[in-house]
mmCIF file of C-alpha atoms in Angstrom:
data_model
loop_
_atom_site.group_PDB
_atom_site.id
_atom_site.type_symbol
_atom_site.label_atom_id
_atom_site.label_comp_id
_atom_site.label_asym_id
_atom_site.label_seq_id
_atom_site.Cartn_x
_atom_site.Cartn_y
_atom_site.Cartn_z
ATOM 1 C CA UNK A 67 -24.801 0.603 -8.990
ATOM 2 C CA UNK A 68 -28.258 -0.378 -7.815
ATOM 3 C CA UNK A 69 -27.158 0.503 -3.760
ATOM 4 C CA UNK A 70 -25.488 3.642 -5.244
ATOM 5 C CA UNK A 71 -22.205 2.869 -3.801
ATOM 6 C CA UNK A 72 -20.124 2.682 -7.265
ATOM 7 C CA UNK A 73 -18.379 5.914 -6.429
ATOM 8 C CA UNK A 74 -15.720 4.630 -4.794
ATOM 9 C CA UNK A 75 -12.779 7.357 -6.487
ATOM 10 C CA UNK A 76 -9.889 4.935 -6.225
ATOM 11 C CA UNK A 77 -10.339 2.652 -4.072
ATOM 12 C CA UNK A 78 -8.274 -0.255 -2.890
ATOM 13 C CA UNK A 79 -9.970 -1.778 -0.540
ATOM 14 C CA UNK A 80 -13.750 -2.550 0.159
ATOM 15 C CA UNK A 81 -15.704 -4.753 2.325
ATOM 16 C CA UNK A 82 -19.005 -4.956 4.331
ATOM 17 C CA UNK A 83 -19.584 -5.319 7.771
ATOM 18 C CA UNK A 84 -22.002 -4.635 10.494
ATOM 19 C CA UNK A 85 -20.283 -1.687 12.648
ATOM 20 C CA UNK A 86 -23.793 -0.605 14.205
ATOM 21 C CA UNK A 87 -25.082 -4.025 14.862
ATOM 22 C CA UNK A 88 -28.245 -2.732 13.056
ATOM 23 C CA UNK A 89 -28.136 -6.379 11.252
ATOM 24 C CA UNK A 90 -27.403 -4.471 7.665
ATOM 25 C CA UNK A 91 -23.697 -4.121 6.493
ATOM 26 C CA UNK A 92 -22.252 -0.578 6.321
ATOM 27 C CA UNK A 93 -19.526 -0.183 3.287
ATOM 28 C CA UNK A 94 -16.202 1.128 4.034
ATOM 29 C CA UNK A 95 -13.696 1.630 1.074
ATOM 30 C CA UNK A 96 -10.082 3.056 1.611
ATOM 31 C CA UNK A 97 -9.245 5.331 -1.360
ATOM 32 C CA UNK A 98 -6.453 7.322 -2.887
ATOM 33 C CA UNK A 99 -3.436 6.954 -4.808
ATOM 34 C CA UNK A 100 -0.604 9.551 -4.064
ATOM 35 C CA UNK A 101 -0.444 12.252 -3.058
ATOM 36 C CA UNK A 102 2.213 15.109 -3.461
ATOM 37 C CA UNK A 103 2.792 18.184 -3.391
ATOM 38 C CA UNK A 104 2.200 19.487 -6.544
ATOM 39 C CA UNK A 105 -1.122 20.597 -8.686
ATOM 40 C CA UNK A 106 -2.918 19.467 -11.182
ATOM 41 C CA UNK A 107 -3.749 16.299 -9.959
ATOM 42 C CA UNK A 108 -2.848 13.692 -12.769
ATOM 43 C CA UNK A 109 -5.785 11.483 -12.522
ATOM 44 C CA UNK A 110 -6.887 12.982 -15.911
ATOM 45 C CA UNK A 111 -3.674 12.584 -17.201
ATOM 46 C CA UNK A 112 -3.771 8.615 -16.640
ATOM 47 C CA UNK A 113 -7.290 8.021 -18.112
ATOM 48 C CA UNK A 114 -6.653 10.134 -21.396
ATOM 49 C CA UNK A 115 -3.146 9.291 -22.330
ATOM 50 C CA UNK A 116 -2.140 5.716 -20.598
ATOM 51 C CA UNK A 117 -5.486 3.972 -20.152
ATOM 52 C CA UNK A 118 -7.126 4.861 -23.277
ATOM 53 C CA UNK A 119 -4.068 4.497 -25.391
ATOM 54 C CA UNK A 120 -3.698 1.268 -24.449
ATOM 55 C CA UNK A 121 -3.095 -1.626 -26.857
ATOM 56 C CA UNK A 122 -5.769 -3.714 -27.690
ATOM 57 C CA UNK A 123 -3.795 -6.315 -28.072
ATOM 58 C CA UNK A 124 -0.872 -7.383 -25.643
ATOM 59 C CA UNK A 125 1.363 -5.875 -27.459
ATOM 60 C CA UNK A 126 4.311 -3.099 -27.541
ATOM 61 C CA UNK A 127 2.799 0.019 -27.906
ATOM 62 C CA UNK A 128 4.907 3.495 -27.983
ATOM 63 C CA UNK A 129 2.130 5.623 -27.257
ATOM 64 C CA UNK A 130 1.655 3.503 -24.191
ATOM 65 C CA UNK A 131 5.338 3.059 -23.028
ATOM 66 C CA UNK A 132 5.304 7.182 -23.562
ATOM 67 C CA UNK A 133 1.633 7.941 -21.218
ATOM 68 C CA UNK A 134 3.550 5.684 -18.634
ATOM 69 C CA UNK A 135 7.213 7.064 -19.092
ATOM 70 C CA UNK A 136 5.204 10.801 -18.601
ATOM 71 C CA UNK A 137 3.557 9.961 -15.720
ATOM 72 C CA UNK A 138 6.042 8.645 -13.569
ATOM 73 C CA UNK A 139 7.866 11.574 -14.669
ATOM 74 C CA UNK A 140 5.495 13.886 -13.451
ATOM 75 C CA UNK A 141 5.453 12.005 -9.907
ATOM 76 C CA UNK A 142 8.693 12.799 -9.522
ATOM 77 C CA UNK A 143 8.625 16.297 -10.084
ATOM 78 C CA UNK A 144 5.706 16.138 -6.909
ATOM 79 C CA UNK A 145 2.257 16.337 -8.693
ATOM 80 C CA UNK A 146 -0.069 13.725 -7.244
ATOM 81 C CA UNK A 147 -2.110 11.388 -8.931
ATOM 82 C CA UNK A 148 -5.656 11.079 -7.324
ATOM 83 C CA UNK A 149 -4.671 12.302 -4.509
ATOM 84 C CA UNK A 150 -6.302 13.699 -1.145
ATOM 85 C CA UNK A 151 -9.175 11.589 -1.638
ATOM 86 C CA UNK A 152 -11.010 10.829 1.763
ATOM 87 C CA UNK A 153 -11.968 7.275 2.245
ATOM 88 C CA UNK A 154 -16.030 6.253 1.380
ATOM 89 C CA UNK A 155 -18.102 5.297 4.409
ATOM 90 C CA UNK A 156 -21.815 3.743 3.269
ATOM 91 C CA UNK A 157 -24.692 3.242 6.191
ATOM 92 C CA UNK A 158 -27.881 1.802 4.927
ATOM 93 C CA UNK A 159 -30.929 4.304 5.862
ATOM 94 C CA UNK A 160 -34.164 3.876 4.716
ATOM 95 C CA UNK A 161 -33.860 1.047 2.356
ATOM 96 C CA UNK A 162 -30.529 2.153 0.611
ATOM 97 C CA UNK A 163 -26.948 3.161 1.136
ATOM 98 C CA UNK A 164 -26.233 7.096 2.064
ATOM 99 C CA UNK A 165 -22.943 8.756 2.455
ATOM 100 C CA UNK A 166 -21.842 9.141 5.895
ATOM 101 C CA UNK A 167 -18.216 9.271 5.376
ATOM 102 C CA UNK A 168 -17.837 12.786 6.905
ATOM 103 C CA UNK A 169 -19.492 12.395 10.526
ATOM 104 C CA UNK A 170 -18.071 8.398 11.183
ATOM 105 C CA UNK A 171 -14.913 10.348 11.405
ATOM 106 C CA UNK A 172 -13.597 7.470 8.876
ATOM 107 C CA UNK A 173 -12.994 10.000 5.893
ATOM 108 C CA UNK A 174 -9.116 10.494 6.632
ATOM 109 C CA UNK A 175 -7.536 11.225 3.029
ATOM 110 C CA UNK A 176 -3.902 9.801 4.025
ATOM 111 C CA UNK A 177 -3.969 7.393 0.951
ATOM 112 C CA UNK A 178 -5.651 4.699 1.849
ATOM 113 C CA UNK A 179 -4.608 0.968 1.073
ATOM 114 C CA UNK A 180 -5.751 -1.679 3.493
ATOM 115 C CA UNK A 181 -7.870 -2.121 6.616
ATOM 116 C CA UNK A 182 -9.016 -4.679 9.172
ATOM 117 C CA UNK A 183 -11.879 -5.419 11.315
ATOM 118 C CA UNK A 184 -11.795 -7.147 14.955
ATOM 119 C CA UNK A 185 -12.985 -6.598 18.314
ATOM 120 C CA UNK A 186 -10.347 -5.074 20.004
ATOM 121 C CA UNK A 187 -12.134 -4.510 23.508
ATOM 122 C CA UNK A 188 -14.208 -7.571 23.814
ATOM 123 C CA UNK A 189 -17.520 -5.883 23.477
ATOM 124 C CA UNK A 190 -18.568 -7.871 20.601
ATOM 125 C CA UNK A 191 -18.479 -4.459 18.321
ATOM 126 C CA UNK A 192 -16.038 -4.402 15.338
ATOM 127 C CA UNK A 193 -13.300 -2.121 15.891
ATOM 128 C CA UNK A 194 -11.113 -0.570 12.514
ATOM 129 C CA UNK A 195 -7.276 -0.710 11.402
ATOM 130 C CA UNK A 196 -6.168 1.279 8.985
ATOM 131 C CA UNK A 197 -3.157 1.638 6.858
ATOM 132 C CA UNK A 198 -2.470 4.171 4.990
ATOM 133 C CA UNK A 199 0.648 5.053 2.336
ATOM 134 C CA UNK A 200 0.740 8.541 4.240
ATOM 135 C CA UNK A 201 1.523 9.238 8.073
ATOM 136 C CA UNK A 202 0.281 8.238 10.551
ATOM 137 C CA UNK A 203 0.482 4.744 8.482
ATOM 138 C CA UNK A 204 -1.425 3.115 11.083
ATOM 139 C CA UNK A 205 -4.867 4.371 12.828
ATOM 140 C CA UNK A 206 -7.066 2.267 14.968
ATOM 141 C CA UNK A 207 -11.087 3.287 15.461
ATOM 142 C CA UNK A 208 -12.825 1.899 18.277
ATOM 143 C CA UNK A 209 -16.514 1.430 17.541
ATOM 144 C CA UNK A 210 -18.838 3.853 19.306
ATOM 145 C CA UNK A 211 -21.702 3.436 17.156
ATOM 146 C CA UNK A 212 -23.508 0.345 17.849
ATOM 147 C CA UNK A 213 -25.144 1.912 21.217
ATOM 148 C CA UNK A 214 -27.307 -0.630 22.917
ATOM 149 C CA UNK A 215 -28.266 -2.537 19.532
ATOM 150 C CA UNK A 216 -27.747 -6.586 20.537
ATOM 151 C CA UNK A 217 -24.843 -8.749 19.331
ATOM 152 C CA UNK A 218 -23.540 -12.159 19.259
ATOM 153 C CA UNK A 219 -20.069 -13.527 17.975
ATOM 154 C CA UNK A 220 -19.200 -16.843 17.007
ATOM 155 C CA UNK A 221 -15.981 -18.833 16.968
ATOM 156 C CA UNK A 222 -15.479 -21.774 15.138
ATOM 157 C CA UNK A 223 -12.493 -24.670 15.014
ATOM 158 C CA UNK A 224 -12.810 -27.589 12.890
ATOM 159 C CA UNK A 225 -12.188 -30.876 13.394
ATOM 160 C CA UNK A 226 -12.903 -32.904 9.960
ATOM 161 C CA UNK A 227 -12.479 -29.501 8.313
ATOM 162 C CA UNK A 228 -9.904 -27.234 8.366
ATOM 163 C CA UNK A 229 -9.068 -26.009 12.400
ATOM 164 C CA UNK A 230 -9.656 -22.531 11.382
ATOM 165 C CA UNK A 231 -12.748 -22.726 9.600
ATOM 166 C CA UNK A 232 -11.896 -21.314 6.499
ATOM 167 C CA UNK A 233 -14.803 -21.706 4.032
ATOM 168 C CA UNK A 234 -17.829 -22.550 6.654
ATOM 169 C CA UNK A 235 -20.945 -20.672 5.963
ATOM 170 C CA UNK A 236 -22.970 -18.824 9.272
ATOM 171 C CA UNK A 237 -26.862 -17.954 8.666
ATOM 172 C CA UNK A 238 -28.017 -16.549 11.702
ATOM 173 C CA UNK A 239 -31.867 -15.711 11.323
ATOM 174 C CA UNK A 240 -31.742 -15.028 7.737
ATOM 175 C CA UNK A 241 -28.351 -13.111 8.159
ATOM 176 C CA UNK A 242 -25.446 -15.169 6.013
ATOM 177 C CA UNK A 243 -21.704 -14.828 6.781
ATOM 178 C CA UNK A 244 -18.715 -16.765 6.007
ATOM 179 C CA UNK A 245 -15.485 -17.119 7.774
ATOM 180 C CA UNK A 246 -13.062 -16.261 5.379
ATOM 181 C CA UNK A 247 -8.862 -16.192 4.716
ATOM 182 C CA UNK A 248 -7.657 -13.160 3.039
ATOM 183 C CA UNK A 249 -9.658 -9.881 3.708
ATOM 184 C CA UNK A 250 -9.654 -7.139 0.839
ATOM 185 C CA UNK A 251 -6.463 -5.451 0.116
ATOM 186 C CA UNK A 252 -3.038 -7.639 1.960
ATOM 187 C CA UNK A 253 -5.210 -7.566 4.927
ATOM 188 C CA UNK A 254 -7.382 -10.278 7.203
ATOM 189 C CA UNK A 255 -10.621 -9.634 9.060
ATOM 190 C CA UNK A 256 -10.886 -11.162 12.522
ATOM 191 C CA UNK A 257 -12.154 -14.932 11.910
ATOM 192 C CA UNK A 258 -14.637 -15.090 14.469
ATOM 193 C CA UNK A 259 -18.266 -14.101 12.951
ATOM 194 C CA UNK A 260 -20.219 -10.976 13.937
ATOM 195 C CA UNK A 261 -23.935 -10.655 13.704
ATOM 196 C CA UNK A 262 -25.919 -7.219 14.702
ATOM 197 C CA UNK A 263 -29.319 -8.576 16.112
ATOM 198 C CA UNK A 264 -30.642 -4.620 16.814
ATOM 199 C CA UNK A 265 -33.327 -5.248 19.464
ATOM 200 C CA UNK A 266 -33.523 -8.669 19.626
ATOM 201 C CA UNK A 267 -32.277 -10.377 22.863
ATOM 202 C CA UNK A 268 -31.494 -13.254 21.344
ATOM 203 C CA UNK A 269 -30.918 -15.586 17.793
ATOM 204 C CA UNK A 270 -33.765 -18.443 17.421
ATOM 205 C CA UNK A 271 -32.037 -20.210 14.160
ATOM 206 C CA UNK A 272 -28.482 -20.677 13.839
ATOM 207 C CA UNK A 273 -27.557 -22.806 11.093
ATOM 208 C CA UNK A 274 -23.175 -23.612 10.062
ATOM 209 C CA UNK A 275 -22.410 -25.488 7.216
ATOM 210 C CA UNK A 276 -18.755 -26.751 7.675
ATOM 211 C CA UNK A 277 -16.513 -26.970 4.778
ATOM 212 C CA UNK A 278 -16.787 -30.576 5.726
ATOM 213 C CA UNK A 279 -20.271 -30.664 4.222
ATOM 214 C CA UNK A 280 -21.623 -31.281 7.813
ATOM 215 C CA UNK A 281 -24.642 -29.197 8.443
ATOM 216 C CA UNK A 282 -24.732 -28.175 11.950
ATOM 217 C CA UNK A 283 -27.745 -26.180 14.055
ATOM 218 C CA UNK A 284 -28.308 -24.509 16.896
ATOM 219 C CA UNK A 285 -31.101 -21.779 18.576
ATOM 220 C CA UNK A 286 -31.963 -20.019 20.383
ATOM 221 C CA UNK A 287 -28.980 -18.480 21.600
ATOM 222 C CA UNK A 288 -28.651 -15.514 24.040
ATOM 223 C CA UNK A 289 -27.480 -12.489 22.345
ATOM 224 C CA UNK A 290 -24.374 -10.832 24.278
ATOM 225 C CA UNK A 291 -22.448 -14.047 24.256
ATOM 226 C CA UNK A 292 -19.872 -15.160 22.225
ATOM 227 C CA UNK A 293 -20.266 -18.888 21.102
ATOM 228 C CA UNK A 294 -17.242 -21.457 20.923
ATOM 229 C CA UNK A 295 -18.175 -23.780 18.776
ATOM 230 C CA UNK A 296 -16.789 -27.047 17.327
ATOM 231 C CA UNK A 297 -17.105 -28.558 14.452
ATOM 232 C CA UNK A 298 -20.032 -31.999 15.371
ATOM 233 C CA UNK A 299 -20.287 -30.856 18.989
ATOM 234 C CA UNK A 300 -23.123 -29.875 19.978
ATOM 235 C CA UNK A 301 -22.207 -28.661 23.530
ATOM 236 C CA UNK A 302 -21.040 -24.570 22.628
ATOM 237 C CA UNK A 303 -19.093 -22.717 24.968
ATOM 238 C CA UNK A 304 -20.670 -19.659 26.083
ATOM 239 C CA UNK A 305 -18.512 -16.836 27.068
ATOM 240 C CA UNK A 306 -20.140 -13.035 28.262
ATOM 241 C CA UNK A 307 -19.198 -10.436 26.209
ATOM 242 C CA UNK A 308 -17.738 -7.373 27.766
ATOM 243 C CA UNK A 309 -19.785 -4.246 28.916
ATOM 244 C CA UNK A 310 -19.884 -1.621 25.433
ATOM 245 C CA UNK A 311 -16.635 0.543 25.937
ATOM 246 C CA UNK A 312 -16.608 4.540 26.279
ATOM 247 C CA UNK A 313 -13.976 6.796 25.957
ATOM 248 C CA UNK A 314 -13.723 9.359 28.466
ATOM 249 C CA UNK A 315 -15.193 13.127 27.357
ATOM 250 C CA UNK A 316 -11.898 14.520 27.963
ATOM 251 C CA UNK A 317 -9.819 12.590 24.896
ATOM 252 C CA UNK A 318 -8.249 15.358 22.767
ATOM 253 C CA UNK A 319 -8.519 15.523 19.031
ATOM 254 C CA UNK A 320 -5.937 14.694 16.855
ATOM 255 C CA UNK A 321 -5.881 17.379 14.224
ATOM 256 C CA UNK A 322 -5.446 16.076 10.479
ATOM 257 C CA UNK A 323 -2.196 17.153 8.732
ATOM 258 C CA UNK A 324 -1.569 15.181 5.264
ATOM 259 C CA UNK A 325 1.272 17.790 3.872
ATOM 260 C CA UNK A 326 3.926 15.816 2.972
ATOM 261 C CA UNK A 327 7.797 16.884 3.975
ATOM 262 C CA UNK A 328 10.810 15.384 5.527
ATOM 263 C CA UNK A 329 11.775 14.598 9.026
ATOM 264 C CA UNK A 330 15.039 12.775 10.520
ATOM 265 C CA UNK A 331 14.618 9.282 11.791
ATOM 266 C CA UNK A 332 16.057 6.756 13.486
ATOM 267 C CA UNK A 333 16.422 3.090 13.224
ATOM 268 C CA UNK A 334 16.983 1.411 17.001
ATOM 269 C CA UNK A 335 18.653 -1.645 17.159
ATOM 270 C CA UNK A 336 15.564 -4.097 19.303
#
């Protein structure tokens, strides 16, 4: 509540990352329930007659059994329950967290449930998947917002630790990341470990603690590299990132359409 990024409507999944390179996390949240075809929405409905008659204790509770029994009635006859909700999209701008949902182009309302982050071009930018409930059930947004701000990646394998890493701890010139298994909502982040360094050509302090214990340094580093490293060794593989991808100006728009209805399909035999 302090950042001012509580208002997440209902959200499902939420993490932070650093999509300009800026070296301060933006906030993206995936939001929405269902959504049908039918008004009044019935997100009123829940909170006043399932959630707050709710038993205190775990117990039976017919007023409860009847809110829930109602509501999924109600879906079925089409109303939707918190639904069209775009998803949230939080840049930090002088000193706290502002709304930019609407111009990242990130604020699709196609019911939002899980999402992924990875560098799908090589550029050392994160890059966004998205799945939604609704269609298109999959989007993918290639990053075109970290302009000419610096980067470096790093990939780690264990040896005494785990192979993948799982649990070590990154501090990169005061900036502290972990490499982690299990990414928000049935989803996983790319492993390898993003840092923004804006202007900065390069990182003077890089400090890994291994699941192992083992505390392992390095600095400085080149930013626009991405860093092999292994788990005691201090010899890293250095590999160049790729040049900062740009779509051509003549990509067309895809224009929104979340109304639900029916269409014939079929199932091909691979």
């Amino acid at each position: 509540m302090q950042e001012g990024v509580e208002a997440g409507r209902w959200a499902w999944s939420a993490d932070a990352h650093d999509f300009d390179c800026d070296h301060a996390p933006e906030i993206f949240v995936t939001c929405g329930m269902l959504t049908n075809s039918v008004e009044p929405d019935l997100m009123s409905f829940f909170w006043r007659q399932v959630v707050a008659k709710s038993p205190i204790e775990a117990k039976p509770s017919v007023a409860y059994e009847n809110g829930w029994n109602a509501l999924n009635q109600f879906i079925r006859e089409g109303n939707s329950w918190n639904g069209h909700e775009p998803n949230v999209f939080f840049v930090r701008r002088d000193g706290r967290y502002r709304d930019y949902s609407g111009v990242s182009g990130l604020d699709v309302a196609d019911d939002g449930r899980a999402f992924a982050v990875t560098d799908l071009t090589g550029d050392g930018t994160l890059d966004l998947i998205l799945k939604s409930r609704l269609g298109p059930q999959v989007r993918v947004f290639a990053n075109q917002c970290a302009s000419e701000r610096n980067r470096i990646v790093f990939r780690l394998r264990g040896t005494k630790s785990n192979r993948d890493a799982v649990g070590a701890r990154v501090e990169v010139d005061g900036q502290v990341k972990w490499v982690s298994a299990g990414s928000g909502y049935l989803s996983q982040h790319t492993k390898k470990v993003h840092f923004g360094l804006d202007n900065r050509r390069r990182a003077e302090a890089v400090k890994i603690i291994w699941p192992s214990g083992l505390a392992q340094t390095a600095g400085p580093l080149d930013a626009g590299f991405e860093y092999d490293v292994e788990e005691g060794n201090r010899e890293l593989q250095k590999i160049p990132l790729q040049p900062r991808f740009v779509f051509p100006d003549n990509v067309l728009a895809i224009t929104p359409d979340n109304r639900p209805r029916g269409h014939a399909t079929w199932f091909l035999e691979p």
